[in-house]
PDB file of C-alpha atoms in Angstrom:
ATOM      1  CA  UNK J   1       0.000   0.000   0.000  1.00  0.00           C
ATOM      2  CA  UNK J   2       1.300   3.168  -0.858  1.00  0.00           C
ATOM      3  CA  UNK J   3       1.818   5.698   2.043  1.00  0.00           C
ATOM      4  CA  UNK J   4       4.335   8.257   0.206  1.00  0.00           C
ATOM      5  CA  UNK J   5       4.125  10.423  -2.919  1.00  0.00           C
ATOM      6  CA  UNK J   6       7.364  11.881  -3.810  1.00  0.00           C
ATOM      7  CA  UNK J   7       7.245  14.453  -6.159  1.00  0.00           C
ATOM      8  CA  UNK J   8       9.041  16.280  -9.000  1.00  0.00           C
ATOM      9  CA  UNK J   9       7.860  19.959  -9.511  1.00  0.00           C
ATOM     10  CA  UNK J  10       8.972  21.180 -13.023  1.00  0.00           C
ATOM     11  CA  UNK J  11       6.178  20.053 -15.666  1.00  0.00           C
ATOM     12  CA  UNK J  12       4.723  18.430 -12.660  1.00  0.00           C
ATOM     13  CA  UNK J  13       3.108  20.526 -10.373  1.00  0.00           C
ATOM     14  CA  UNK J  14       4.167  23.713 -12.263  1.00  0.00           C
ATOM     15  CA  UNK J  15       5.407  24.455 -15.712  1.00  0.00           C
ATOM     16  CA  UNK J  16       8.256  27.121 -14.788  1.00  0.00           C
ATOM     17  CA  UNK J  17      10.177  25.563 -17.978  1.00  0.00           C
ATOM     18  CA  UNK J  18       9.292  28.634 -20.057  1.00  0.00           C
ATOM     19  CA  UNK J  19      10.550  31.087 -17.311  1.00  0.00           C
ATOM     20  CA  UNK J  20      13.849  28.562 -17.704  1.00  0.00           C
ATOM     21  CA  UNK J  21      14.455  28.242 -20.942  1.00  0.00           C
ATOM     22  CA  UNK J  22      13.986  32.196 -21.464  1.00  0.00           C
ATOM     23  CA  UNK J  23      16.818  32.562 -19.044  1.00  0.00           C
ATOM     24  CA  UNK J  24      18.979  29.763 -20.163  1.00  0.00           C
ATOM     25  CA  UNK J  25      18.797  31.331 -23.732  1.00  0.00           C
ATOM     26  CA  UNK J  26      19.489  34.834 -22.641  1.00  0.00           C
ATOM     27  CA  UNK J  27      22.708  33.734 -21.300  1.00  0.00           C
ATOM     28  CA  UNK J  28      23.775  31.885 -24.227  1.00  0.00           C
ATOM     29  CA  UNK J  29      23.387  34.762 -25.851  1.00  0.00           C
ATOM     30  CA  UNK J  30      25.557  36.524 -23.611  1.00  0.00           C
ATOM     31  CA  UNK J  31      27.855  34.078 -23.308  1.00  0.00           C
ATOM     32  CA  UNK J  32      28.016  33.911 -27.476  1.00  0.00           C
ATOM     33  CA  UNK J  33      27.174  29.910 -27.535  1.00  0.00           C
ATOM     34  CA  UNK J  34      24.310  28.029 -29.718  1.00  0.00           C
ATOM     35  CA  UNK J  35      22.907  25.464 -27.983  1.00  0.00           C
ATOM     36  CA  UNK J  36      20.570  23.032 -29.757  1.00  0.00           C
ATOM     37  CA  UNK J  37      17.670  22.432 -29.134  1.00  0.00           C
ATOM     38  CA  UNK J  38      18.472  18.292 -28.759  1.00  0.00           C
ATOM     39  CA  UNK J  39      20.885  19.056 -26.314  1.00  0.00           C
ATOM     40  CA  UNK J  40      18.783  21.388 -23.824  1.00  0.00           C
ATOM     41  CA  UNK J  41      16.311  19.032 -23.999  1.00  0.00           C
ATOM     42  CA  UNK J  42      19.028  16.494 -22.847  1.00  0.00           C
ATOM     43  CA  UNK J  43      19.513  18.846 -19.283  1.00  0.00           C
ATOM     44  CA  UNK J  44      15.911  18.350 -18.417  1.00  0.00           C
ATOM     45  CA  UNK J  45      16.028  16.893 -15.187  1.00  0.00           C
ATOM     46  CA  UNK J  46      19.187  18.297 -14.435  1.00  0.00           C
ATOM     47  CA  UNK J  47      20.458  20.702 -11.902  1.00  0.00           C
ATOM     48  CA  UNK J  48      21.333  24.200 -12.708  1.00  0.00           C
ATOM     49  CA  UNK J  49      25.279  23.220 -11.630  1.00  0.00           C
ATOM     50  CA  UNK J  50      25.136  20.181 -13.719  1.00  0.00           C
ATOM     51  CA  UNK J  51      23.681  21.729 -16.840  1.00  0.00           C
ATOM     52  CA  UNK J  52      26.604  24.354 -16.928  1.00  0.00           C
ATOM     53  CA  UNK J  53      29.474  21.665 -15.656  1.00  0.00           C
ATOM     54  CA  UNK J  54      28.185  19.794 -19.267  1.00  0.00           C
ATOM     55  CA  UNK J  55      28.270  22.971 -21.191  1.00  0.00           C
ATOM     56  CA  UNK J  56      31.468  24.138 -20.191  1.00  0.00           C
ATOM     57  CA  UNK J  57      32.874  20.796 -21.312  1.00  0.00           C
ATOM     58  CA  UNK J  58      30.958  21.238 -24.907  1.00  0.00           C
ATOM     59  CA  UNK J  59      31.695  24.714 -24.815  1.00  0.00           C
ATOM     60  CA  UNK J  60      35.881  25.743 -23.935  1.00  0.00           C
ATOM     61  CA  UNK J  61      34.977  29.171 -24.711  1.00  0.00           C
ATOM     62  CA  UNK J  62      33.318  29.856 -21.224  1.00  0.00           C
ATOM     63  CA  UNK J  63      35.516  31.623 -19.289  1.00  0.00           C
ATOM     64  CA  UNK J  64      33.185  31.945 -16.035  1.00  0.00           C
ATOM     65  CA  UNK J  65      33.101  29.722 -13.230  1.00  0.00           C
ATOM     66  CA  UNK J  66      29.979  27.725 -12.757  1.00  0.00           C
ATOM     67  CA  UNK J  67      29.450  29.607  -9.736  1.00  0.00           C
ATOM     68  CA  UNK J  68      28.981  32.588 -11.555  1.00  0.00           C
ATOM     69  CA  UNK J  69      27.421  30.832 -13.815  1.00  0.00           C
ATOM     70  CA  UNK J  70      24.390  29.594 -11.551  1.00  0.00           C
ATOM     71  CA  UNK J  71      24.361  32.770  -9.729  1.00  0.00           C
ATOM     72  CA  UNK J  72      23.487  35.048 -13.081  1.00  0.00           C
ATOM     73  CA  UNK J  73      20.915  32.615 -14.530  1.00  0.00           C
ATOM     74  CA  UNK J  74      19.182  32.457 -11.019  1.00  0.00           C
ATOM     75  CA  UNK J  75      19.265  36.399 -11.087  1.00  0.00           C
ATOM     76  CA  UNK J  76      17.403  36.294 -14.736  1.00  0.00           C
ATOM     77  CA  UNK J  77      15.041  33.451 -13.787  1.00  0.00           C
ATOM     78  CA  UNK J  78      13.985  35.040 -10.303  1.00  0.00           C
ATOM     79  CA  UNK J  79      13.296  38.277 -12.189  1.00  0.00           C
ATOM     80  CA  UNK J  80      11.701  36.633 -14.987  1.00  0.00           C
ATOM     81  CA  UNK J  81       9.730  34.408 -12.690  1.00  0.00           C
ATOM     82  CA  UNK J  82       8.492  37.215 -10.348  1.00  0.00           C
ATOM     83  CA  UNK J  83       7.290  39.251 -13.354  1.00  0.00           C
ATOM     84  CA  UNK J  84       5.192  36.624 -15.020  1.00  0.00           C
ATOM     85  CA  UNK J  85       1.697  36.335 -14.680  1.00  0.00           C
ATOM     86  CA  UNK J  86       0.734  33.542 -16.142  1.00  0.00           C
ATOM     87  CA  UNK J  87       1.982  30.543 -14.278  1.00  0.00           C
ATOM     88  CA  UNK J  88      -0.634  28.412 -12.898  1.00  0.00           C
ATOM     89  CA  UNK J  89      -0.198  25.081 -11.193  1.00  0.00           C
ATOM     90  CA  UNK J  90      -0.601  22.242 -13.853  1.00  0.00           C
ATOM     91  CA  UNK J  91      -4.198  21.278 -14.547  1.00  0.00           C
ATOM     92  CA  UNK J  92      -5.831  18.863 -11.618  1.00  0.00           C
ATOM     93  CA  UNK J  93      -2.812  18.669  -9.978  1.00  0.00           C
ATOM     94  CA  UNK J  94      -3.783  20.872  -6.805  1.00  0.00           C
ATOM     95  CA  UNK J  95      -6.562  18.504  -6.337  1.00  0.00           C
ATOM     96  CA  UNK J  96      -4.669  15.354  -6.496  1.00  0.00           C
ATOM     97  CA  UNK J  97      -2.344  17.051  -3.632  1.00  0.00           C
ATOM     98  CA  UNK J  98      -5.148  17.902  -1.545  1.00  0.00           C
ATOM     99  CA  UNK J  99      -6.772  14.636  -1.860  1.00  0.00           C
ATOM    100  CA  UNK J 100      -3.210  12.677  -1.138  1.00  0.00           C
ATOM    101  CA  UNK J 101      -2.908  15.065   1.791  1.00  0.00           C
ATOM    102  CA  UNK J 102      -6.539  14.911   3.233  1.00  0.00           C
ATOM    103  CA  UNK J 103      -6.236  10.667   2.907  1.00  0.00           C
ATOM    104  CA  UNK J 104      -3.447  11.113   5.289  1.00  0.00           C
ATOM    105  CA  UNK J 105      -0.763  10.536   2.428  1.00  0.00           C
ATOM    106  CA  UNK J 106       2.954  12.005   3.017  1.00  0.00           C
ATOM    107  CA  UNK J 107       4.089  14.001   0.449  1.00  0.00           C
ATOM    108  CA  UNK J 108       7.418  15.107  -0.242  1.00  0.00           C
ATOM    109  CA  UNK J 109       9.119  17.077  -3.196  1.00  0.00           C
ATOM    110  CA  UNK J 110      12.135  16.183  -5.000  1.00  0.00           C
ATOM    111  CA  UNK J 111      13.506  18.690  -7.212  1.00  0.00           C
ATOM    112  CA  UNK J 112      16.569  19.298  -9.502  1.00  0.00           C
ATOM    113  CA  UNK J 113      15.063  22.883  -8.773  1.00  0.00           C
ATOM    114  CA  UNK J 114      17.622  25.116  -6.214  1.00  0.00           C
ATOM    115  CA  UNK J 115      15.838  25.642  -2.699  1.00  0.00           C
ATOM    116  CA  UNK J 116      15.639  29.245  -3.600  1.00  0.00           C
ATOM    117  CA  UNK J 117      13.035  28.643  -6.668  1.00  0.00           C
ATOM    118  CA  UNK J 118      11.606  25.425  -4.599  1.00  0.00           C
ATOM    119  CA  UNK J 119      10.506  28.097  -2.382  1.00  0.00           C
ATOM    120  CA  UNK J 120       9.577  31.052  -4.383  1.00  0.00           C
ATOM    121  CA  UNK J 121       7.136  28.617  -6.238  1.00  0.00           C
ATOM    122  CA  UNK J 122       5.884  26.932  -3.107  1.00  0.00           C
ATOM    123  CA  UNK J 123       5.042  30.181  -1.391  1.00  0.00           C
ATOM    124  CA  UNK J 124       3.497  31.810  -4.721  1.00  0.00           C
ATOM    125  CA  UNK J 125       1.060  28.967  -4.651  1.00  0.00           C
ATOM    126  CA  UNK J 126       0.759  28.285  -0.983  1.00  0.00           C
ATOM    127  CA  UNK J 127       2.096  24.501  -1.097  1.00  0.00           C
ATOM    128  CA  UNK J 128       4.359  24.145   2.083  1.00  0.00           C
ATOM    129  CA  UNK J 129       1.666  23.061   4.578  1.00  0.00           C
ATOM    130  CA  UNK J 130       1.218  20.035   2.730  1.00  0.00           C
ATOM    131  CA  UNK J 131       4.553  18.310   2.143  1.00  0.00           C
ATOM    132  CA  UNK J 132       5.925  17.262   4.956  1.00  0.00           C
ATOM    133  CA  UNK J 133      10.024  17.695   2.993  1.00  0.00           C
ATOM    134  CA  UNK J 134      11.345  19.041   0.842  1.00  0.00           C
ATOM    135  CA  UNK J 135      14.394  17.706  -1.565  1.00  0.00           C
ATOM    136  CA  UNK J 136      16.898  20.187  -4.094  1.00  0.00           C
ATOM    137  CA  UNK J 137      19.007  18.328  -6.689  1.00  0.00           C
ATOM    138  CA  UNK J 138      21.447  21.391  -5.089  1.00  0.00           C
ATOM    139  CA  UNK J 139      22.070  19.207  -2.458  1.00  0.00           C
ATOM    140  CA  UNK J 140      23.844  16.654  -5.208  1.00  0.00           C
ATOM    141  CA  UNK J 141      27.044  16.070  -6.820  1.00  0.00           C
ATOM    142  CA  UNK J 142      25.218  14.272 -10.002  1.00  0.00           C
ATOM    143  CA  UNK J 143      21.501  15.286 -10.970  1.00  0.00           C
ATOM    144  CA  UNK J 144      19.201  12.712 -12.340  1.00  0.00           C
ATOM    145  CA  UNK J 145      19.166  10.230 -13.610  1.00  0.00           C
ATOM    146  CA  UNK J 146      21.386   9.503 -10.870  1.00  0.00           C
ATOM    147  CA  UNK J 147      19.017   8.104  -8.296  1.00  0.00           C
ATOM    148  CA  UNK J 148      20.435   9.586  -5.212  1.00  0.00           C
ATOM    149  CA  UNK J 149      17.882  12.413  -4.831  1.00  0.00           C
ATOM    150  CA  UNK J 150      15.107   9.583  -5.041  1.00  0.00           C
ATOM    151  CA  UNK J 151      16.514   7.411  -2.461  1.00  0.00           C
ATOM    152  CA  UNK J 152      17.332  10.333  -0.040  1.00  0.00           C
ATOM    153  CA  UNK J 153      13.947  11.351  -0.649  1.00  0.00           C
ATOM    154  CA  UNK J 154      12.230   8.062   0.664  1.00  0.00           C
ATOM    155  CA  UNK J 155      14.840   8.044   3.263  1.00  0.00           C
ATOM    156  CA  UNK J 156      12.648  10.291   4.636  1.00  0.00           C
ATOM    157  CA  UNK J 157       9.123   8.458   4.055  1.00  0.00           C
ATOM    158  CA  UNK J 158       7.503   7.366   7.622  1.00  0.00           C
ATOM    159  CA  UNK J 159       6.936   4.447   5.402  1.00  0.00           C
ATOM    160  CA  UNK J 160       9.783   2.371   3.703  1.00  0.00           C
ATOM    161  CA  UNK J 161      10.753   2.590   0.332  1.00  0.00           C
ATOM    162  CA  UNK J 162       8.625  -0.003  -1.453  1.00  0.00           C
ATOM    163  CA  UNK J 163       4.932   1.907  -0.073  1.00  0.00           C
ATOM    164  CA  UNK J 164       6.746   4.731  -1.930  1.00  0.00           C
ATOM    165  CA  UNK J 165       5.688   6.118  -5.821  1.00  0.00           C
ATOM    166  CA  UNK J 166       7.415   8.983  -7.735  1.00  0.00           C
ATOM    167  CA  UNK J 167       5.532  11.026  -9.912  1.00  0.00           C
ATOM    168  CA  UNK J 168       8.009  12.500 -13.036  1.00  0.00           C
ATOM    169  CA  UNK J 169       7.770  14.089 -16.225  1.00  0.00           C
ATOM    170  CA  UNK J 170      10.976  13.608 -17.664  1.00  0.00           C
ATOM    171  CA  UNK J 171      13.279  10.171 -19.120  1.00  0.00           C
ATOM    172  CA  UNK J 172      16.374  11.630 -16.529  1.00  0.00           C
ATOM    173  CA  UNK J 173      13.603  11.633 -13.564  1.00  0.00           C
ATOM    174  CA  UNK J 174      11.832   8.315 -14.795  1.00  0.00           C
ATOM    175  CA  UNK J 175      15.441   6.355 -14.683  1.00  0.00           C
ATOM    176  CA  UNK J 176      16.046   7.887 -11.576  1.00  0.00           C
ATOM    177  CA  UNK J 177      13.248   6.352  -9.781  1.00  0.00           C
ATOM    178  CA  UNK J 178      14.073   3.401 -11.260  1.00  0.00           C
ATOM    179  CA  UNK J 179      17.722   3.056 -10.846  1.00  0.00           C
ATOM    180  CA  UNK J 180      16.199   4.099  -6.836  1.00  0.00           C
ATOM    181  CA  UNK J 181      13.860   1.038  -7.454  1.00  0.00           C
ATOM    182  CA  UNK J 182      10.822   2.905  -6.079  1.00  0.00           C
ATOM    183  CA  UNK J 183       7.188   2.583  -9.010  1.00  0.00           C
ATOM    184  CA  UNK J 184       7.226   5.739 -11.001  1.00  0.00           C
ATOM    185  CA  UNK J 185       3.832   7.145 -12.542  1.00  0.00           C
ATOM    186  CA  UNK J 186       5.455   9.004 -15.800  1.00  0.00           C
ATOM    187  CA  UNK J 187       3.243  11.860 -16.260  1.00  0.00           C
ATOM    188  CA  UNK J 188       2.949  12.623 -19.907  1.00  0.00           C
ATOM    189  CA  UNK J 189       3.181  16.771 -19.688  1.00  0.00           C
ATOM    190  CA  UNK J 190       2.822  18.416 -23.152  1.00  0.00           C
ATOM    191  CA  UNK J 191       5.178  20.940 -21.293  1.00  0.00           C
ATOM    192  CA  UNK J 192       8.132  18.512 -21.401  1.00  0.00           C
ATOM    193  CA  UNK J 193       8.864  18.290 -24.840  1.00  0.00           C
ATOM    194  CA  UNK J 194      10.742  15.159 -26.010  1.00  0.00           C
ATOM    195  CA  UNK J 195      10.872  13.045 -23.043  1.00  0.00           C
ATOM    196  CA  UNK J 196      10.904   9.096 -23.339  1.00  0.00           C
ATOM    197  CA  UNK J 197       8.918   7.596 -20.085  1.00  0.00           C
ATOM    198  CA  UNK J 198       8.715   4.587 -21.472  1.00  0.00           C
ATOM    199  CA  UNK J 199      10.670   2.962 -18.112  1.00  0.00           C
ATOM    200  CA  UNK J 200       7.771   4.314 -15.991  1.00  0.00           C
ATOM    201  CA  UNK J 201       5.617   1.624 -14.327  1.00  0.00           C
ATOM    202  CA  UNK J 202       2.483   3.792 -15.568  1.00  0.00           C
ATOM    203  CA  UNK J 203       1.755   6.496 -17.678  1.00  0.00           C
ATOM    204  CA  UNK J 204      -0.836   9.256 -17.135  1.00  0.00           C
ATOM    205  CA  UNK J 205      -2.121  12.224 -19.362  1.00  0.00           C
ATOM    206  CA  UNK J 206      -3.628  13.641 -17.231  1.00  0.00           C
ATOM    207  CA  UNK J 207      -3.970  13.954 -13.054  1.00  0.00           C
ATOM    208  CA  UNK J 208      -7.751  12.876 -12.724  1.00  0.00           C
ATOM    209  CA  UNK J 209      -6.735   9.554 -13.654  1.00  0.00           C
ATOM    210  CA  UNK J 210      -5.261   9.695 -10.497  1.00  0.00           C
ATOM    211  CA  UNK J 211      -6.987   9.873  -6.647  1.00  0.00           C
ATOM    212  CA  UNK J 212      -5.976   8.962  -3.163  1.00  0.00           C
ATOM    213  CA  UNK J 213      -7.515   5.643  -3.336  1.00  0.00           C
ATOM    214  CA  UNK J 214      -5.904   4.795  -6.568  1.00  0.00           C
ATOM    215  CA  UNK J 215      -2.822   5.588  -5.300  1.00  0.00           C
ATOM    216  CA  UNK J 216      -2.852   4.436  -2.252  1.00  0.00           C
ATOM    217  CA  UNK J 217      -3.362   0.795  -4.589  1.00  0.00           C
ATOM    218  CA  UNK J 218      -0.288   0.819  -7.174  1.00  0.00           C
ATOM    219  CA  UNK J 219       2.384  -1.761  -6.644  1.00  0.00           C
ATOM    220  CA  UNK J 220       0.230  -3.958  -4.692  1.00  0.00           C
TER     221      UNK J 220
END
């Protein structure tokens, strides 16, 4: 029986890619690179840090550290993100986290997202009094697929890892919880372009296909 959700948040509970990718592509512009479009779709799932570790070893021609790096995209995101007025919670997923919540179902987020967005989206749309933790990809040396922000994350389940479920949107998040061995509902967002969830142990279009008591049922 399944007593944890775990979470990803980009394409899953929000759709903050466009606010990304406008400030990803504003500093490749500064920084004088072309990167194609196969290859950023290749980051998705990725942490900020690891995205510009890989393009600084595609690209020799960046001079900056990826300190600097991080810090001036988060300074064009936050700005962008702040600014925007049309970003909305994806479509019926509010619900599902109310009814997970109200069935007495821990939640917890796991996000290649830095803590500082994590929270800026959590307070915009009130989330933080129903997850019970929250998980950055900062915290992590490799970014999925790499598994270890999955199996940190139900580290911290009350329950253990096999009553867990992840829901993701991307092929790096879906082969993360796999490689953590933990079922993965691959939700099929027509916000994440290009993304292979074949792996996942089901496939949604859509979160009413999904309630508590469904939920509470996969794996069995």
């Amino acid at each position: 029986m399944i007593k944890t959700v775990i979470f990803d948040m980009d394409g899953v509970i929000v759709d903050t890619e466009p606010v990304h990718r406008y400030a990803y592509y504003l500093q490749f512009s500064e920084l004088n690179i072309e990167v194609p479009e196969e290859m950023y779709t290749s980051f998705t799932g990725f942490s900020t840090r690891n995205t510009f570790q890989t393009l600084k070893g595609f690209f020799p021609t960046i001079e900056q550290e990826v300190e600097d790096l991080i810090q001036r995209k988060r300074n064009i995101f936050n700005e962008a993100f702040d600014t925007k007025e049309d970003l909305f919670l994806l479509e019926g997923v509010e619900d599902l986290i109310k009814d997970l919540y109200a069935a007495g179902i821990q939640l917890i987020l796991a996000s290649s997202a830095s803590k500082v967005t994590i929270d800026r989206v959590f307070k915009r749309f009130k989330l933080h009094q129903y997850f019970t933790d929250i998980v950055s990809g900062e915290d992590f040396p490799q970014s999925k697929p790499n598994p270890a922000i999955f199996l940190h994350a139900a580290s911290l389940s009350k329950a253990p890892k096999e009553n867990c479920i992840v829901i993701e949107d991307s092929t790096n998040g879906v082969k993360a919880a796999k490689a953590a061995g933990i079922f993965c509902v691959g939700y099929n967002s027509h916000h994440s372009k290009m993304q292979d969830l074949a792996d996942a142990d089901l496939i949604i279009n859509h979160f009413n296909e999904l309630n508590a008591q469904k939920i509470s049922q996969l794996g069995a």
